[in-house]
Amino acid sequence: MSVCLTLWLGNSKPTDYTVTQPTGDVTAAEGDTVTLNCTFETTYSGPTLFWYKQEENDFPKYMLKCLSQTVYHAPEIQKDRFNAEIKEKSVPLKIQKLQLSDSAVYYCALQPTVTGNTTTLYKNLWSKDNTILHNIH
């Protein structure tokens, strides 16, 4: 059985940072390892980057955050399967031992995220006719 991970990345362009992810689907078999890429530019020193997972018909959920050489996982995230590390100007998310339940939309964000300002997030997550932009396979 194959697992399809849909990558969706809204490229954010505030004056002090940008975050870019490749778009498209990643198809892999159960048990495989995949790496989802995310690059960033910032004027902040010591950036904090986050990865989120959005399952079909659900809101984005925090998975982990990366600070320099330290990674903090959400309590429900399996540390042995999900990992990320800031490398230069990228923060790739590595998912090991893929499971069907890993099928979702994944995206990264650079702090500051949407705390206190959800307008951009909701604008990016919904299309003009208010249907979800993502199709989970």
Short mmCIF file of C-alpha atoms in Angstrom, two decimals:
data_model
loop_
_atom_site.label_atom_id
_atom_site.label_comp_id
_atom_site.label_asym_id
_atom_site.label_seq_id
_atom_site.Cartn_x
_atom_site.Cartn_y
_atom_site.Cartn_z
CA MET A 1 0.00 0.00 0.00
CA SER A 2 1.36 3.44 -0.81
CA VAL A 3 1.21 6.55 1.34
CA CYS A 4 0.70 9.93 -0.30
CA LEU A 5 1.98 12.99 1.54
CA THR A 6 0.69 16.22 0.10
CA LEU A 7 3.09 19.09 0.51
CA TRP A 8 1.46 22.46 0.62
CA LEU A 9 3.39 25.50 1.34
CA GLY A 10 2.23 28.99 1.38
CA ASN A 11 5.24 31.11 0.63
CA SER A 12 5.17 33.85 3.22
CA LYS A 13 6.75 37.16 2.35
CA PRO A 14 6.73 39.55 5.30
CA THR A 15 9.52 42.07 5.24
CA ASP A 16 11.75 40.15 7.67
CA TYR A 17 11.44 36.52 6.52
CA THR A 18 10.35 34.07 3.84
CA VAL A 19 9.53 30.37 4.03
CA THR A 20 9.42 28.19 0.92
CA GLN A 21 8.40 24.57 0.44
CA PRO A 22 8.13 22.62 -2.78
CA THR A 23 4.56 21.86 -3.79
CA GLY A 24 3.12 18.59 -4.97
CA ASP A 25 2.50 15.09 -3.74
CA VAL A 26 5.10 12.70 -2.40
CA THR A 27 4.17 9.06 -2.88
CA ALA A 28 5.96 6.36 -0.93
CA ALA A 29 5.29 2.87 0.39
CA GLU A 30 4.51 1.99 3.97
CA GLY A 31 7.74 1.50 5.89
CA ASP A 32 9.70 3.91 3.69
CA THR A 33 11.51 7.04 4.86
CA VAL A 34 10.75 10.41 3.25
CA THR A 35 12.19 13.87 3.73
CA LEU A 36 10.00 16.95 3.22
CA ASN A 37 11.98 20.07 2.43
CA CYS A 38 11.55 23.61 3.71
CA THR A 39 13.91 26.53 3.16
CA PHE A 40 13.83 29.94 4.81
CA GLU A 41 15.42 33.36 4.82
CA THR A 42 15.33 35.58 7.88
CA THR A 43 16.98 38.57 9.48
CA TYR A 44 16.45 36.99 12.91
CA SER A 45 19.41 35.34 14.57
CA GLY A 46 18.75 31.91 16.03
CA PRO A 47 15.47 31.25 14.15
CA THR A 48 12.75 28.95 15.49
CA LEU A 49 11.03 26.77 12.89
CA PHE A 50 7.86 24.70 13.26
CA TRP A 51 6.35 21.78 11.38
CA TYR A 52 2.58 21.27 11.26
CA LYS A 53 0.43 18.39 10.02
CA GLN A 54 -3.05 18.89 8.61
CA GLU A 55 -5.23 15.83 8.12
CA GLU A 56 -8.27 15.82 5.86
CA ASN A 57 -11.15 17.96 7.19
CA ASP A 58 -9.12 19.06 10.21
CA PHE A 59 -7.13 22.09 11.27
CA PRO A 60 -3.30 22.22 11.21
CA LYS A 61 -1.73 20.65 14.29
CA TYR A 62 1.66 21.45 15.75
CA MET A 63 4.16 18.60 15.39
CA LEU A 64 7.55 19.94 16.39
CA LYS A 65 9.76 22.99 16.63
CA CYS A 66 13.45 23.40 15.97
CA LEU A 67 15.73 25.82 17.78
CA SER A 68 19.33 25.69 16.68
CA GLN A 69 20.35 22.11 17.62
CA THR A 70 17.29 21.33 19.79
CA VAL A 71 14.02 19.75 18.63
CA TYR A 72 10.83 19.78 20.72
CA HIS A 73 8.10 17.34 19.73
CA ALA A 74 4.39 17.63 20.50
CA PRO A 75 3.51 14.97 23.12
CA GLU A 76 1.61 12.78 20.64
CA ILE A 77 4.41 12.78 18.03
CA GLN A 78 6.63 9.70 17.86
CA LYS A 79 10.16 11.04 18.27
CA ASP A 80 11.68 7.96 16.70
CA ARG A 81 9.71 8.48 13.46
CA PHE A 82 9.52 12.28 13.03
CA ASN A 83 12.59 14.49 13.20
CA ALA A 84 13.82 17.81 11.89
CA GLU A 85 17.01 19.78 12.18
CA ILE A 86 17.96 23.27 11.11
CA LYS A 87 20.72 23.02 8.51
CA GLU A 88 21.95 26.35 7.19
CA LYS A 89 18.78 27.84 5.64
CA SER A 90 16.65 24.69 5.63
CA VAL A 91 14.70 22.58 8.09
CA PRO A 92 13.86 19.24 6.41
CA LEU A 93 11.29 17.00 8.12
CA LYS A 94 12.30 13.34 8.08
CA ILE A 95 9.50 10.79 8.49
CA GLN A 96 10.63 7.21 9.04
CA LYS A 97 8.69 3.96 8.91
CA LEU A 98 5.82 5.56 6.98
CA GLN A 99 2.31 4.57 8.00
CA LEU A 100 -0.96 5.13 6.19
CA SER A 101 -1.94 7.53 9.00
CA ASP A 102 0.95 9.81 7.91
CA SER A 103 -1.05 10.83 4.82
CA ALA A 104 -1.66 14.53 5.33
CA VAL A 105 -0.59 18.02 4.34
CA TYR A 106 2.65 19.09 6.02
CA TYR A 107 3.99 22.61 6.22
CA CYS A 108 6.65 24.54 8.05
CA ALA A 109 6.60 28.00 9.56
CA LEU A 110 9.22 30.37 10.87
CA GLN A 111 8.56 32.18 14.13
CA PRO A 112 6.70 34.44 14.40
CA THR A 113 3.93 32.14 13.17
CA VAL A 114 0.22 32.88 13.15
CA THR A 115 -0.04 33.57 16.88
CA GLY A 116 -2.33 36.54 17.23
CA ASN A 117 -2.79 36.86 13.47
CA THR A 118 -4.66 33.99 11.85
CA THR A 119 -5.75 35.99 8.80
CA THR A 120 -2.81 34.89 6.66
CA LEU A 121 -3.13 31.24 7.70
CA TYR A 122 -6.81 31.04 6.88
CA LYS A 123 -6.33 32.96 3.63
CA ASN A 124 -3.68 30.44 2.56
CA LEU A 125 -5.56 27.33 3.67
CA TRP A 126 -8.81 28.07 1.86
CA SER A 127 -9.46 28.69 -1.81
CA LYS A 128 -11.58 31.53 -3.13
CA ASP A 129 -14.75 29.42 -3.08
CA ASN A 130 -14.07 28.32 0.54
CA THR A 131 -13.11 24.76 -0.31
CA ILE A 132 -9.98 23.25 1.11
CA LEU A 133 -7.02 23.60 -1.21
CA HIS A 134 -5.65 20.17 -0.42
CA ASN A 135 -6.67 16.75 -1.60
CA ILE A 136 -5.42 13.95 0.59
CA HIS A 137 -4.93 10.66 -1.28
#
